Amino acid sequence: MNNFSYTQATSAKEATGRLKDQDQAAYIAGGTTLLDLMKAGIQEHPLLVDINLLPFKGIEQTKEGLRIGAMERMNAVGEHPLVVQQFPAVSQSLLLAASPQLRNMASIGGNILQRTRCGYFRDPAFPCNKRVPGSGCPAQTGDNHNLAILGVSESCIANAYPGDLSVALSALDAVLTLENHKGKQRQVPVTEFYLLPGSTPQKENVLEPGELIVAVTIPQAAHAQRSTYLKVRERASYAYALASAAVGLDVQSGTIRSARVALGGVGAQPWRSREAERVLTGAPPTEATFRAAAKAALQDARPREHNAYKVELAQNTLVRALQQVVGA
Ligand SMILES: Cc1cc2nc3c(=O)[nH]c(=O)nc-3n(C[C@H](O)[C@H](O)[C@H](O)COP(=O)(O)OP(=O)(O)OC[C@H]3O[C@@H](n4cnc5c(N)ncnc54)[C@H](O)[C@@H]3O)c2cc1C
Ligand code: SF4
């Protein structure tokens, strides 16, 4: 691990000001993923700016929806009654993640910015286009059993975001509030926050250097209230998703009025499936409809040698999640 300086910021202005002229400096919140990456020699930061004192706190109703401060902890958000009642998929995505200890340390902002679990990325002995642009992607022909099948490229097939929360946030149209060093805020939908790898897998999201995640806002909707998050993994706890599905349905008089679908574990980014939503909307909530939606969601899958099993796994996960949400 490299030597680094540490400082604590008490305001957004101070925090962004510290990073403004320091190319390699980084914010630290819970530190549960950043310190791992530094210890493994994947990231080096001469300066860490602690943002835990920033006032990005609170879980409150606003006219745009439920606003959650970026410094709130995963457990606190997952267990909050408003989240449990209005956005069950968000609550479940948080409480099925990591371990209780990690969830008590880890912040919402840090969760959104966690990085891929691709083994080659996390081992500096290997080349990796995401870590060292242009060095190659050994995962294309190597061990790719837990990597992505949707939105991948010849440069990178990683799940750049391997976690759970952003899958539920993508499904439910959540919007991030970001703030730069001039104190200017902007809103970015979670579905537009992450970037596909293309030929530049090192660029993972639209965050500008030094920009902070301030909050996430989730709009209220009937399909959000009737939502669920289903996660399939190699063991029952403390593991990342091989495939997951966040779904929300508004069903009235035997017809699906609105549907929201996002997949985790299979996409180069949290994978919102508008194709599946189109199949579901206006149809009856039957197994045949759910199967057709799952087929549509995976129609563009590009599996490699060891991850072809994810096509069927993701389809079955989505069907099961849809059945769960209608109580079938
Ligand atoms: C063993 C293990 C298992 C895990 N399992 C899961 C799982 O199953 N599902 C899941 O979703 N996650 C899982 N995680 C990931 C975990 O959720 C993240 O480590 C955690 O959410 C990161 O939050 P943090 O506050 O500790 O971030 P930090 O480590 O402090 O920061 C992470 C990154 O975000 C940046 N950052 C943090 N906050 C902000 C902000 N507000 N604005 C701008 N930049 C910011 C930091 O500079 C850093 O680059 C696991 C982690 C571990 C170690
Ligand atoms: S899949 Fe992406 S992260 Fe993994 S080795 Fe290839 S370029 Fe690196």
Coordinates of C-alpha atoms and ligand atoms in Angstrom, one line a residue:
M1 CA 0.0 0.0 0.0
N2 CA 1.4 3.5 -0.9
N3 CA 2.0 6.1 1.8
F4 CA -0.8 8.7 1.8
S5 CA -1.8 11.9 3.6
Y6 CA -5.2 12.0 5.2
T7 CA -7.5 15.0 5.9
Q8 CA -11.1 15.4 7.0
A9 CA -13.4 17.8 5.2
T10 CA -16.3 19.5 6.9
S11 CA -18.1 20.9 3.9
A12 CA -18.6 20.0 0.3
K13 CA -16.7 23.1 -0.8
E14 CA -13.7 22.1 1.3
A15 CA -13.8 18.5 0.1
T16 CA -14.0 19.4 -3.6
G17 CA -11.5 22.2 -3.2
R18 CA -9.0 19.6 -1.8
L19 CA -9.4 17.4 -4.9
K20 CA -9.4 20.2 -7.4
D21 CA -5.7 20.4 -8.1
Q22 CA -4.8 16.9 -7.0
D23 CA -5.1 14.5 -9.8
Q24 CA -4.7 11.3 -7.8
A25 CA -6.4 12.3 -4.6
A26 CA -9.6 10.4 -3.6
Y27 CA -12.5 10.8 -1.2
I28 CA -13.0 8.2 1.4
A29 CA -16.3 7.3 3.0
G30 CA -16.6 3.9 4.7
G31 CA -13.4 2.8 3.1
T32 CA -14.7 -0.7 2.7
T33 CA -13.8 -1.0 -1.0
L34 CA -11.2 1.9 -1.5
L35 CA -8.8 0.5 1.1
D36 CA -9.0 -3.0 -0.4
L37 CA -8.0 -1.6 -3.8
M38 CA -5.2 0.4 -2.3
K39 CA -3.8 -2.5 -0.3
A40 CA -3.9 -4.7 -3.5
G41 CA -2.0 -2.0 -5.4
I42 CA -4.8 -1.5 -7.8
Q43 CA -5.3 2.2 -6.9
E44 CA -2.7 4.6 -5.5
H45 CA -3.8 7.9 -3.8
P46 CA -1.3 10.3 -2.2
L47 CA -4.1 12.0 -0.5
L48 CA -7.4 10.7 1.0
V49 CA -10.1 13.3 1.9
D50 CA -12.5 11.9 4.5
I51 CA -16.0 13.0 3.6
N52 CA -17.9 11.4 6.6
L53 CA -18.6 14.8 8.2
L54 CA -20.3 16.2 5.1
P55 CA -24.0 16.9 5.7
F56 CA -25.2 14.5 2.9
K57 CA -27.5 12.8 5.4
G58 CA -31.1 12.1 5.9
I59 CA -33.9 10.0 4.3
E60 CA -36.8 12.3 3.6
Q61 CA -39.9 12.7 1.4
T62 CA -39.6 15.5 -1.2
K63 CA -41.9 16.4 -4.1
E64 CA -39.6 14.5 -6.4
G65 CA -39.6 11.4 -4.3
L66 CA -37.6 9.8 -1.4
R67 CA -34.3 11.6 -1.1
I68 CA -31.5 9.6 0.5
G69 CA -28.2 11.4 1.5
A70 CA -25.1 9.8 0.0
M71 CA -23.4 9.5 3.4
E72 CA -26.2 7.3 4.8
R73 CA -25.1 3.8 5.6
M74 CA -26.4 0.8 3.7
N75 CA -28.0 -0.9 6.7
A76 CA -29.7 2.3 7.9
V77 CA -31.2 2.9 4.4
G78 CA -32.2 -0.8 3.9
E79 CA -34.0 -0.9 7.3
H80 CA -35.6 2.5 7.1
P81 CA -39.5 2.1 7.2
L82 CA -40.1 4.5 4.2
V83 CA -37.6 2.5 2.1
V84 CA -39.1 -0.8 3.2
Q85 CA -42.7 0.3 2.5
Q86 CA -42.3 2.4 -0.6
F87 CA -39.3 0.8 -2.3
P88 CA -39.0 -2.9 -1.2
A89 CA -36.6 -3.7 -4.1
V90 CA -34.2 -1.0 -2.8
S91 CA -34.4 -2.2 0.8
Q92 CA -33.9 -5.9 -0.3
S93 CA -30.9 -5.0 -2.6
L94 CA -29.2 -3.4 0.4
L95 CA -29.9 -6.0 3.0
L96 CA -28.9 -8.9 0.7
A97 CA -25.5 -7.3 0.1
A98 CA -22.1 -8.0 1.8
S99 CA -22.3 -8.6 5.6
P100 CA -24.0 -6.6 8.5
Q101 CA -20.5 -5.3 9.5
L102 CA -19.8 -4.0 6.0
R103 CA -23.3 -2.5 5.6
N104 CA -22.9 -0.6 8.8
M105 CA -19.6 1.0 7.5
A106 CA -20.5 1.4 3.8
S107 CA -22.1 4.5 2.5
I108 CA -24.7 4.8 -0.4
G109 CA -22.2 7.0 -2.4
G110 CA -19.4 4.5 -2.0
N111 CA -21.7 1.6 -2.9
I112 CA -22.7 3.3 -6.2
L113 CA -19.0 3.8 -7.0
Q114 CA -17.7 0.3 -6.1
R115 CA -15.6 -1.3 -8.8
T116 CA -15.5 -4.6 -10.7
R117 CA -14.7 -7.9 -9.0
C118 CA -13.0 -9.2 -12.2
G119 CA -10.1 -11.2 -10.9
Y120 CA -7.7 -9.9 -13.5
F121 CA -8.5 -6.3 -12.7
R122 CA -7.8 -7.0 -9.0
D123 CA -4.4 -8.7 -9.6
P124 CA -1.7 -6.3 -10.9
A125 CA 0.3 -9.3 -12.2
F126 CA -2.2 -9.5 -15.1
P127 CA -2.8 -7.0 -18.0
C128 CA -6.2 -5.3 -17.9
N129 CA -7.6 -2.6 -20.2
K130 CA -9.6 -1.1 -17.4
R131 CA -6.6 -0.8 -15.1
V132 CA -3.9 -0.1 -17.8
P133 CA -5.6 1.1 -21.0
G134 CA -4.3 -0.8 -24.1
S135 CA -2.7 -3.6 -22.1
G136 CA -5.3 -6.3 -23.0
C137 CA -8.2 -8.3 -21.6
P138 CA -7.2 -11.8 -20.4
A139 CA -10.8 -12.4 -19.3
Q140 CA -12.0 -12.7 -23.0
T141 CA -10.5 -16.2 -23.2
G142 CA -9.5 -16.8 -19.6
D143 CA -11.7 -17.2 -16.5
N144 CA -14.9 -15.3 -17.2
H145 CA -17.4 -17.4 -15.4
N146 CA -18.7 -14.5 -13.2
L147 CA -18.4 -11.7 -15.8
A148 CA -20.9 -9.9 -18.0
I149 CA -22.9 -11.1 -21.1
L150 CA -24.8 -7.8 -21.9
G151 CA -23.2 -4.6 -23.1
V152 CA -19.7 -6.1 -23.2
S153 CA -17.0 -5.2 -25.8
E154 CA -13.8 -6.6 -27.2
S155 CA -11.9 -4.4 -24.7
C156 CA -13.7 -5.5 -21.5
I157 CA -16.4 -7.9 -20.3
A158 CA -16.5 -7.0 -16.7
N159 CA -19.5 -6.1 -14.6
A160 CA -18.1 -2.7 -13.9
Y161 CA -20.7 -2.3 -11.1
P162 CA -20.9 -5.8 -9.4
G163 CA -23.2 -4.8 -6.6
D164 CA -27.0 -4.7 -5.9
L165 CA -28.2 -1.3 -5.0
S166 CA -27.7 0.4 -8.4
V167 CA -29.7 -2.4 -10.0
A168 CA -32.8 -1.5 -8.0
L169 CA -32.1 2.2 -8.4
S170 CA -31.9 1.7 -12.2
A171 CA -35.2 -0.2 -12.3
L172 CA -37.0 2.5 -10.3
D173 CA -35.8 5.6 -12.2
A174 CA -33.7 7.0 -9.4
V175 CA -31.7 10.2 -10.0
L176 CA -28.3 11.2 -8.5
T177 CA -27.5 14.7 -7.3
L178 CA -23.9 15.5 -8.0
E179 CA -21.9 18.6 -6.9
N180 CA -18.7 20.0 -8.4
H181 CA -15.9 22.3 -6.9
K182 CA -17.9 25.4 -8.0
G183 CA -20.8 24.3 -5.8
K184 CA -22.8 23.6 -8.9
Q185 CA -25.3 20.7 -8.6
R186 CA -26.6 18.6 -11.5
Q187 CA -29.0 15.7 -11.7
V188 CA -28.1 12.4 -13.5
P189 CA -30.5 9.4 -13.8
V190 CA -28.8 6.3 -12.5
T191 CA -29.5 4.7 -15.9
E192 CA -27.3 7.4 -17.5
F193 CA -24.6 7.4 -14.8
Y194 CA -22.7 4.3 -15.8
L195 CA -20.9 4.0 -19.1
L196 CA -20.5 0.9 -21.3
P197 CA -16.9 -0.2 -21.8
G198 CA -16.7 0.2 -25.6
S199 CA -13.0 0.9 -26.3
T200 CA -12.5 2.9 -23.1
P201 CA -13.3 0.6 -20.2
Q202 CA -11.3 2.8 -17.8
K203 CA -14.0 5.4 -18.0
E204 CA -16.8 3.9 -15.9
N205 CA -19.3 6.7 -15.2
V206 CA -20.0 10.3 -16.0
L207 CA -18.6 11.7 -12.7
E208 CA -16.2 14.6 -13.4
P209 CA -12.9 14.6 -11.4
G210 CA -13.6 15.8 -7.9
E211 CA -17.4 15.7 -8.3
L212 CA -19.3 14.4 -5.3
I213 CA -22.4 12.3 -5.1
V214 CA -24.7 14.3 -2.8
A215 CA -27.9 12.2 -2.8
V216 CA -30.1 9.8 -4.6
T217 CA -33.8 10.5 -5.2
I218 CA -36.3 7.7 -6.0
P219 CA -39.6 8.8 -7.5
Q220 CA -42.8 7.4 -5.9
A221 CA -44.8 5.1 -8.2
A222 CA -47.2 2.2 -7.9
H223 CA -44.7 -0.1 -9.5
A224 CA -42.0 1.0 -7.0
Q225 CA -44.3 0.1 -4.1
R226 CA -44.9 -3.3 -5.6
S227 CA -41.3 -4.2 -6.3
T228 CA -38.8 -6.9 -5.4
Y229 CA -35.1 -7.7 -5.7
L230 CA -34.0 -11.3 -6.3
K231 CA -30.4 -12.3 -6.0
V232 CA -28.8 -15.6 -7.1
R233 CA -25.3 -16.3 -5.8
E234 CA -22.9 -19.1 -5.2
R235 CA -23.6 -19.1 -1.4
A236 CA -26.5 -17.7 0.6
S237 CA -24.8 -14.7 2.1
Y238 CA -21.7 -12.6 1.7
A239 CA -21.4 -13.1 -2.1
Y240 CA -22.0 -11.1 -5.2
A241 CA -24.8 -11.9 -7.6
L242 CA -24.2 -14.3 -10.5
A243 CA -27.6 -12.9 -11.6
S244 CA -30.2 -10.7 -10.0
A245 CA -33.4 -9.0 -11.0
A246 CA -35.1 -5.8 -9.7
V247 CA -38.7 -5.7 -10.8
G248 CA -41.7 -3.5 -10.2
L249 CA -45.2 -4.0 -11.5
D250 CA -48.4 -2.1 -11.4
V251 CA -51.2 -4.6 -12.1
Q252 CA -54.8 -3.5 -12.4
S253 CA -57.8 -5.6 -13.4
G254 CA -55.6 -8.4 -14.6
T255 CA -53.3 -6.2 -16.8
I256 CA -49.8 -4.9 -16.2
R257 CA -50.2 -1.1 -16.4
S258 CA -46.5 -0.3 -15.9
A259 CA -43.4 -2.4 -15.4
R260 CA -39.8 -1.8 -14.4
V261 CA -37.0 -4.3 -14.9
A262 CA -33.3 -4.2 -14.3
L263 CA -30.8 -7.1 -14.1
G264 CA -27.6 -7.4 -12.1
G265 CA -24.6 -9.7 -12.4
V266 CA -25.0 -10.0 -16.2
G267 CA -24.5 -6.5 -17.6
A268 CA -21.4 -4.4 -18.1
Q269 CA -23.5 -1.9 -16.1
P270 CA -26.7 -2.3 -14.0
W271 CA -28.9 -3.5 -16.9
R272 CA -32.2 -1.8 -17.3
S273 CA -34.3 -3.8 -19.7
R274 CA -36.7 -1.7 -21.7
E275 CA -37.3 -4.7 -24.0
A276 CA -38.7 -6.7 -21.1
E277 CA -40.8 -3.8 -19.9
R278 CA -42.3 -3.4 -23.4
V279 CA -43.3 -7.1 -23.4
L280 CA -44.8 -6.8 -19.9
T281 CA -46.8 -3.6 -20.3
G282 CA -50.4 -4.1 -21.3
A283 CA -50.1 -7.9 -20.9
P284 CA -51.6 -10.2 -18.3
P285 CA -49.3 -11.2 -15.5
T286 CA -48.9 -14.8 -16.5
E287 CA -45.9 -17.2 -16.7
A288 CA -46.1 -17.0 -20.5
T289 CA -45.8 -13.2 -20.4
F290 CA -42.9 -13.4 -17.9
R291 CA -41.1 -16.0 -20.0
A292 CA -41.4 -13.8 -23.1
A293 CA -40.1 -10.8 -21.1
A294 CA -37.1 -12.8 -19.9
K295 CA -36.3 -13.9 -23.4
A296 CA -36.5 -10.3 -24.6
A297 CA -34.2 -9.1 -21.8
L298 CA -31.5 -11.6 -22.8
Q299 CA -31.9 -11.4 -26.6
D300 CA -28.6 -9.4 -27.0
A301 CA -26.5 -11.6 -24.7
R302 CA -22.9 -12.2 -25.9
P303 CA -21.6 -14.9 -23.6
R304 CA -18.0 -16.2 -23.5
E305 CA -16.8 -19.7 -22.9
H306 CA -17.5 -19.9 -19.1
N307 CA -20.5 -17.7 -18.6
A308 CA -23.0 -18.9 -21.1
Y309 CA -24.9 -20.4 -18.1
K310 CA -25.9 -16.9 -17.2
V311 CA -28.3 -16.6 -20.1
E312 CA -30.7 -19.2 -18.7
L313 CA -29.9 -18.2 -15.1
A314 CA -30.8 -14.6 -15.6
Q315 CA -34.0 -15.5 -17.5
N316 CA -35.1 -17.8 -14.7
T317 CA -34.2 -15.2 -12.1
L318 CA -36.3 -12.6 -13.8
V319 CA -39.3 -14.9 -14.2
R320 CA -39.0 -15.9 -10.5
A321 CA -38.8 -12.2 -9.5
L322 CA -41.9 -11.3 -11.6
Q323 CA -43.8 -14.3 -10.1
Q324 CA -42.7 -13.2 -6.6
V325 CA -44.0 -9.7 -7.1
V326 CA -47.4 -10.8 -8.2
G327 CA -47.6 -13.4 -5.5
A328 CA -47.7 -16.4 -7.9
Ligands
LIG1 C1 -16.2 -8.7 1.1 C2 -17.2 -7.7 0.5 C3 -18.4 -8.2 0.0 C4 -19.3 -7.3 -0.6 N1 -20.5 -7.7 -1.1 C5 -21.3 -6.8 -1.7 C6 -22.5 -7.2 -2.2 O1 -22.9 -8.4 -2.1 N2 -23.3 -6.3 -2.8 C7 -23.0 -5.0 -3.0 O2 -23.7 -4.2 -3.5 N3 -21.8 -4.6 -2.5 C8 -20.9 -5.5 -1.9 N4 -19.8 -5.0 -1.4 C9 -19.3 -3.7 -1.7 C10 -19.7 -2.7 -0.6 O3 -21.1 -2.5 -0.8 C11 -18.9 -1.5 -0.9 O4 -17.6 -1.8 -0.4 C12 -19.4 -0.3 -0.1 O5 -20.7 0.0 -0.5 C13 -18.5 0.9 -0.4 O6 -19.0 2.0 0.4 P1 -17.9 2.8 1.2 O7 -18.6 4.0 1.8 O8 -17.1 2.0 2.1 O9 -17.0 3.4 0.0 P2 -15.4 3.8 0.0 O10 -14.6 2.6 0.0 O11 -15.2 4.8 1.1 O12 -15.4 4.5 -1.4 C14 -15.6 3.9 -2.6 C15 -15.3 4.8 -3.8 O13 -16.3 5.8 -3.8 C16 -15.8 7.1 -3.7 N5 -16.8 7.8 -3.0 C17 -17.4 7.4 -1.8 N6 -18.4 8.3 -1.5 C18 -18.4 9.2 -2.4 C19 -19.3 10.4 -2.7 N7 -20.3 10.7 -1.9 N8 -19.0 11.1 -3.8 C20 -18.0 10.8 -4.6 N9 -17.2 9.8 -4.4 C21 -17.4 9.0 -3.4 C22 -14.4 6.9 -3.1 O14 -13.5 7.9 -3.5 C23 -14.0 5.6 -3.6 O15 -13.5 5.7 -4.9 C24 -18.9 -5.9 -0.7 C25 -17.7 -5.5 -0.2 C26 -16.8 -6.4 0.4 C27 -15.5 -5.8 0.9
SF4_2 S1 -12.8 -7.9 -18.3 FE1 -12.3 -5.7 -18.0 S2 -11.7 -5.7 -15.9 FE2 -11.5 -7.8 -16.5 S3 -9.4 -8.1 -17.4 FE3 -10.8 -7.5 -19.1 S4 -10.5 -5.3 -19.2 FE4 -9.8 -5.9 -17.2

